[in-house]
PDB file of C-alpha atoms in Angstrom:
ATOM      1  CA  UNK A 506     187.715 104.421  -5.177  1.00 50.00           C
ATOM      2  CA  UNK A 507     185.762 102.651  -2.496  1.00 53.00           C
ATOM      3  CA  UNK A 508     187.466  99.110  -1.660  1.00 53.00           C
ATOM      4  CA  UNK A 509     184.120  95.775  -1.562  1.00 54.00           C
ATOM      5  CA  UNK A 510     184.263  94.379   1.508  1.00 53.00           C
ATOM      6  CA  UNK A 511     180.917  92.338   0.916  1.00 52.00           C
ATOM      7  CA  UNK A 512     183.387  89.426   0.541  1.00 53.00           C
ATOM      8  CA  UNK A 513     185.105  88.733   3.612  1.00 51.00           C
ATOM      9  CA  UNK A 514     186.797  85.296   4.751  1.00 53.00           C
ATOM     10  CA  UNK A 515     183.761  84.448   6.172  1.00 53.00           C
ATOM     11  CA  UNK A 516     182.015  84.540   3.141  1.00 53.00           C
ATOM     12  CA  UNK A 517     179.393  87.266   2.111  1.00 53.00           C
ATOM     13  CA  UNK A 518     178.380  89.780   5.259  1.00 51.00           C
ATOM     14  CA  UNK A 519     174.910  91.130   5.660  1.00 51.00           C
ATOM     15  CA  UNK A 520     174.707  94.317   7.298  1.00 52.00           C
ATOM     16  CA  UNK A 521     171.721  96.440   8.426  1.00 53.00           C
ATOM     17  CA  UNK A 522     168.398  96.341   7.147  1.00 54.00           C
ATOM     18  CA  UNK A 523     169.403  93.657   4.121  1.00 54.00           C
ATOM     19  CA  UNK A 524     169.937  91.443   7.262  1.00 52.00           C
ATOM     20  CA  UNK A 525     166.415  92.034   9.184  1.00 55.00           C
ATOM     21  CA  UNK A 526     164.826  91.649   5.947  1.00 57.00           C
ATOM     22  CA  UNK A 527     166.125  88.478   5.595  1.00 55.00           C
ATOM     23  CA  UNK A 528     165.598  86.902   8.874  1.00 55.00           C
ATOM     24  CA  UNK A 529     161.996  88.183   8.833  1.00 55.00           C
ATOM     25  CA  UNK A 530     161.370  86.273   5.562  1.00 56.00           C
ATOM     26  CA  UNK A 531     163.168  83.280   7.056  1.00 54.00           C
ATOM     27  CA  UNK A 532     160.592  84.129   9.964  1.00 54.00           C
ATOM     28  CA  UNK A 533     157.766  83.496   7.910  1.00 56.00           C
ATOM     29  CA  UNK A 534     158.250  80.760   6.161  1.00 56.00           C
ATOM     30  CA  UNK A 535     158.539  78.819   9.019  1.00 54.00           C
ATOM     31  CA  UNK A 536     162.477  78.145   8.965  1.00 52.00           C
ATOM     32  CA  UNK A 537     164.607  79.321  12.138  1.00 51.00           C
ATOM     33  CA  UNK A 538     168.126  80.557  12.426  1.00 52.00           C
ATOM     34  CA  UNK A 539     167.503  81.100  16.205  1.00 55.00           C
ATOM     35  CA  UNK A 540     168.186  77.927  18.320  1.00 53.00           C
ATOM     36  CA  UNK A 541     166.335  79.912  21.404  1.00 55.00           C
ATOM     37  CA  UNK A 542     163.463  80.611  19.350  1.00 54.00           C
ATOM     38  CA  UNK A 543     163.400  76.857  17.640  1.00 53.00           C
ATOM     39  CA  UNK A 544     163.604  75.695  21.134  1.00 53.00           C
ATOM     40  CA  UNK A 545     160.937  77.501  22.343  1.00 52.00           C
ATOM     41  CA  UNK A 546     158.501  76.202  19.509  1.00 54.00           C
ATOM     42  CA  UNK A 547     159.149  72.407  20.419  1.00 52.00           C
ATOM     43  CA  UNK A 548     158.766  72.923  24.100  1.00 53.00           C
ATOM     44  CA  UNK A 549     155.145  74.314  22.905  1.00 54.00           C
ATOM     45  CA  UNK A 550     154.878  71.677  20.743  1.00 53.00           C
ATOM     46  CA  UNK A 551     155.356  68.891  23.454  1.00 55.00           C
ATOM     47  CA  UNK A 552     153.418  70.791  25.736  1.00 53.00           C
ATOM     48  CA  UNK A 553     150.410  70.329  23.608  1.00 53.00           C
ATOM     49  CA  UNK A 554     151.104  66.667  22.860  1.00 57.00           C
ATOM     50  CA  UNK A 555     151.405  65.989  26.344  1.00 53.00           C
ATOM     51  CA  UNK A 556     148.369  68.009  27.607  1.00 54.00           C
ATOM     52  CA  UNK A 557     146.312  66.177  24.696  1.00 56.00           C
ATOM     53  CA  UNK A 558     147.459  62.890  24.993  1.00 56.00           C
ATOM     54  CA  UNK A 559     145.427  59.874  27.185  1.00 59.00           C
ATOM     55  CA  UNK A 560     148.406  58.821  29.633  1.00 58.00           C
ATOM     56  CA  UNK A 561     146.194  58.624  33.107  1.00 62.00           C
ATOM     57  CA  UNK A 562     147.892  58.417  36.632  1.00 63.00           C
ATOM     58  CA  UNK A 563     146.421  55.961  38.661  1.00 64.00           C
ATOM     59  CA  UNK A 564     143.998  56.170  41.062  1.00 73.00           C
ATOM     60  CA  UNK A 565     144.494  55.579  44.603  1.00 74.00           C
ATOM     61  CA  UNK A 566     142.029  54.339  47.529  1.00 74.00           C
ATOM     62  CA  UNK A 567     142.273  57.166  50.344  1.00 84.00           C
ATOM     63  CA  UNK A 568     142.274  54.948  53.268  1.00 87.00           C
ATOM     64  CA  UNK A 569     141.467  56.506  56.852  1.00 90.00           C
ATOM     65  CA  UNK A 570     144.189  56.324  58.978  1.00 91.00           C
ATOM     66  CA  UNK A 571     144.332  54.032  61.989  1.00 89.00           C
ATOM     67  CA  UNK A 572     145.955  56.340  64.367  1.00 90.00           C
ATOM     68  CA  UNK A 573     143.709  59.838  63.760  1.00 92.00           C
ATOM     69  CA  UNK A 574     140.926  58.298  61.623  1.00 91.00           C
ATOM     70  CA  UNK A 575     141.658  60.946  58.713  1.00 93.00           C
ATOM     71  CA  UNK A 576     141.937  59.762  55.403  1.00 93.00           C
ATOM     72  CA  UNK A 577     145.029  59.070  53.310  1.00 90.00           C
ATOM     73  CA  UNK A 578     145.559  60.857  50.518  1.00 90.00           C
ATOM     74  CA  UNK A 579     149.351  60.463  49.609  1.00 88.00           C
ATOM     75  CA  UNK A 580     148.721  56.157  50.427  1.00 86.00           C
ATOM     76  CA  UNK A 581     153.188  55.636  48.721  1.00 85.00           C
ATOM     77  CA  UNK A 582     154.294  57.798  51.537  1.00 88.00           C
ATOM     78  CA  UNK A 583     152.173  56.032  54.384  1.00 91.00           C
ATOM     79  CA  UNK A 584     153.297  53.619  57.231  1.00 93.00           C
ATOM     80  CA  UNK A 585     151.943  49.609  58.043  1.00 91.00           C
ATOM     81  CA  UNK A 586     150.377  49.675  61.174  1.00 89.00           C
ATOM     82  CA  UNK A 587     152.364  47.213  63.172  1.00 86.00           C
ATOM     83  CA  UNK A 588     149.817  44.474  64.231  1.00 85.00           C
ATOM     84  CA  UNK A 589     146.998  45.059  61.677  1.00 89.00           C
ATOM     85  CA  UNK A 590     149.322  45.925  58.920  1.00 90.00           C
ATOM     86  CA  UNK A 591     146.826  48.941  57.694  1.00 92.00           C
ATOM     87  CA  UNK A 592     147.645  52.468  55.914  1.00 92.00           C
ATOM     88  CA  UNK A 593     149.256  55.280  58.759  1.00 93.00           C
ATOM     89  CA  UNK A 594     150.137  58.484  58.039  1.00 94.00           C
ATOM     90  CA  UNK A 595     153.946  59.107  58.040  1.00 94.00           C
ATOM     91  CA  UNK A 596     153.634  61.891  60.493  1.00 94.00           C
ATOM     92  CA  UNK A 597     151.121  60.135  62.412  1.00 94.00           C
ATOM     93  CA  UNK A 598     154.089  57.148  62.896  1.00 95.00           C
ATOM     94  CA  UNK A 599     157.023  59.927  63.979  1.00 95.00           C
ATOM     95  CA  UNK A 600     154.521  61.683  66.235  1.00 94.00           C
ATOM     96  CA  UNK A 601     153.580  58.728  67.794  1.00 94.00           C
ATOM     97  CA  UNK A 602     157.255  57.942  68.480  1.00 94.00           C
ATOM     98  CA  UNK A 603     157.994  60.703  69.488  1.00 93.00           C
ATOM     99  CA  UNK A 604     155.600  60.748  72.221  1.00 93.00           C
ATOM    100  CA  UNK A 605     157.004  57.574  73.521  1.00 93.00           C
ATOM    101  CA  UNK A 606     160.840  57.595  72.936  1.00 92.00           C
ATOM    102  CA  UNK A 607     162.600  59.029  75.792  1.00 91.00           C
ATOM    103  CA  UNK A 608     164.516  61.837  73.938  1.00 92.00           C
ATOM    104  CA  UNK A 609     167.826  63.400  75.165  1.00 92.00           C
ATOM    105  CA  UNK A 610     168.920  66.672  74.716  1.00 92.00           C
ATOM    106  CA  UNK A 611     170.204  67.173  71.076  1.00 92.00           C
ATOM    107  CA  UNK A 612     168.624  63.832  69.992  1.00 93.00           C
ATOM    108  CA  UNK A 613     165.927  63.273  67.327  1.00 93.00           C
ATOM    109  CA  UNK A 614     163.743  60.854  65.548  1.00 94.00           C
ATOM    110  CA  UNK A 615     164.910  60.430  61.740  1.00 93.00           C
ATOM    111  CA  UNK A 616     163.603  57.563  58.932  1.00 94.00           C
ATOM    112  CA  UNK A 617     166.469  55.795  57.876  1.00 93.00           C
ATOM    113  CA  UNK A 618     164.447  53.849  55.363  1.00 91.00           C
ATOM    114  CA  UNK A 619     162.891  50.029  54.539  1.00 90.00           C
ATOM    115  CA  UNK A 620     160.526  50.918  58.030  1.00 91.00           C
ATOM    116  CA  UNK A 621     163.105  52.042  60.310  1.00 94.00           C
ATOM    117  CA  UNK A 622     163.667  55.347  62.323  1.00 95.00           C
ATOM    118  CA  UNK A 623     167.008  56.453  64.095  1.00 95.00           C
ATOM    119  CA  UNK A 624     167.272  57.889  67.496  1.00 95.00           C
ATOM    120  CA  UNK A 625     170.496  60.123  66.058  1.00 94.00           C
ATOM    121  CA  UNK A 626     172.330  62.210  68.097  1.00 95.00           C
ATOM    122  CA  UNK A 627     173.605  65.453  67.041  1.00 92.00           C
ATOM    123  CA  UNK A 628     176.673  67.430  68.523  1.00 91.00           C
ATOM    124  CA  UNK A 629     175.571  70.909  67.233  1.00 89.00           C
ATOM    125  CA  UNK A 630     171.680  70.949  66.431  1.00 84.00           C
ATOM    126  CA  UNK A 631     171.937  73.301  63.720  1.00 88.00           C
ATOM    127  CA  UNK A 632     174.378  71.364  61.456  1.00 88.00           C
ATOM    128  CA  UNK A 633     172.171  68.418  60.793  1.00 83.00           C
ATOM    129  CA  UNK A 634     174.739  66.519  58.463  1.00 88.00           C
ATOM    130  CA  UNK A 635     177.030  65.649  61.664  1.00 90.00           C
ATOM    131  CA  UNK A 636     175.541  62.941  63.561  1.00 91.00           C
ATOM    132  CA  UNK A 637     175.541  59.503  65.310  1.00 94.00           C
ATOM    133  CA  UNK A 638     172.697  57.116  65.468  1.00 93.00           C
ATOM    134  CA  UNK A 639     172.131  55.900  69.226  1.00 94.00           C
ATOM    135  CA  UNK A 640     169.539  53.089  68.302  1.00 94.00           C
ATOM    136  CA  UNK A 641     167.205  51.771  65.695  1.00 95.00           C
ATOM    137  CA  UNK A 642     163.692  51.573  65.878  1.00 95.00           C
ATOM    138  CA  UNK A 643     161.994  48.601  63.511  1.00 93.00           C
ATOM    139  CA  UNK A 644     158.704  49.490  62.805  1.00 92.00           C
ATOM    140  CA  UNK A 645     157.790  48.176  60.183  1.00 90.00           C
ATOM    141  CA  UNK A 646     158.401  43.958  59.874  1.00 87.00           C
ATOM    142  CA  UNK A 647     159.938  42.848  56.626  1.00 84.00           C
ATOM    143  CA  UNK A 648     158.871  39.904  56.649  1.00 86.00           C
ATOM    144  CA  UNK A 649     155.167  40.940  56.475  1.00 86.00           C
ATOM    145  CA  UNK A 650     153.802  42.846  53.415  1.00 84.00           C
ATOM    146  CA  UNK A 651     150.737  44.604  53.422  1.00 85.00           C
ATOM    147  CA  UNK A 652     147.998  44.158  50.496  1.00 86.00           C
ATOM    148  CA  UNK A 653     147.589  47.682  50.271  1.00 86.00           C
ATOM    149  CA  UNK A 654     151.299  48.049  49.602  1.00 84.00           C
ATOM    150  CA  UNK A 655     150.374  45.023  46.611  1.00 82.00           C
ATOM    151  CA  UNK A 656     147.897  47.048  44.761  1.00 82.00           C
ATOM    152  CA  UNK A 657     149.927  49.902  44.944  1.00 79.00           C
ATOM    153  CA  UNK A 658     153.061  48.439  43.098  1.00 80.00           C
ATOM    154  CA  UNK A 659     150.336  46.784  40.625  1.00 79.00           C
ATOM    155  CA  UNK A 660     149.196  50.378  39.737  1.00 76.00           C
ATOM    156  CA  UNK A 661     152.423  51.591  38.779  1.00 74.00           C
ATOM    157  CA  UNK A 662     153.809  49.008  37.625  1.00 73.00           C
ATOM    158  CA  UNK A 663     151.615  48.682  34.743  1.00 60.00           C
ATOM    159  CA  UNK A 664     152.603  49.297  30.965  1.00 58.00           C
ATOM    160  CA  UNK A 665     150.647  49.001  27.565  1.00 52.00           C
TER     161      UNK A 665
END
């Protein structure tokens, strides 16, 4: 006689189609056994939520630059002109440095943050995490703060 083995130690096993069947009706009714596919649902969820809701990013001002005269349109990421204290482009700042450091072989121009810029010195040129900083260029003043910079932190700053 054939032994039951429908009663393991894990309790009772589904095999074959009684199994399909029954994740198909789980399926159906809305219930999920499958983390991926539960997962997948709430990411679509949120998604929607998201896309639908009324969050708003600020709007910025595209100032012109007053180095090239083209406008501004990432204003966080620009420079204070050093006497006026108006919007320059980052790469408008570096360029212009450039132009007027007297570079050394294996030397380059680097932002080192809070309006400063490196003349760094590196042994070999293509590893770029070995190097030593020759002198430091202030161009921006900390002691002056720009309005522009104001409005900016007033922008996203904000909560409801």
């Amino acid at each position: 006689m054939a032994q039951d083995n429908s009663n393991n130690h894990y309790g009772k096993s589904y095999s074959g189609r009684h199994f399909n069947q029954n994740k198909k009706k789980v399926k159906e009714q809305g219930h999920f056994n499958n983390k991926r596919d539960n997962n997948k649902n709430n990411e679509q969820k949120s998604y929607k939520t998201l896309k639908d809701s009324s969050i708003e990013s600020p709007k910025l001002d595209t100032p012109n630059c007053a180095f090239c005269g083209e406008p501004i349109y990432d204003l966080p990421s620009a420079m204070c002109d050093k006497d006026t204290l108006s919007p320059i482009h980052f790469d408008c700042v570096l360029q212009r440095l450039n132009d007027s450091e007297n570079l050394k072989e294996n030397e380059k121009i680097t932002y080192i943050g809070q309006g400063r810029f490196a003349v760094a010195y590196f042994e070999n040129p293509h590893d770029l995490r070995h190097f030593k900083i020759q002198r430091i260029i202030e161009w921006e003043d900390q002691e002056k703060k720009a309005e522009w910079r104001d409005e900016i932190a007033l922008k996203f700053s904000r909560t409801k």
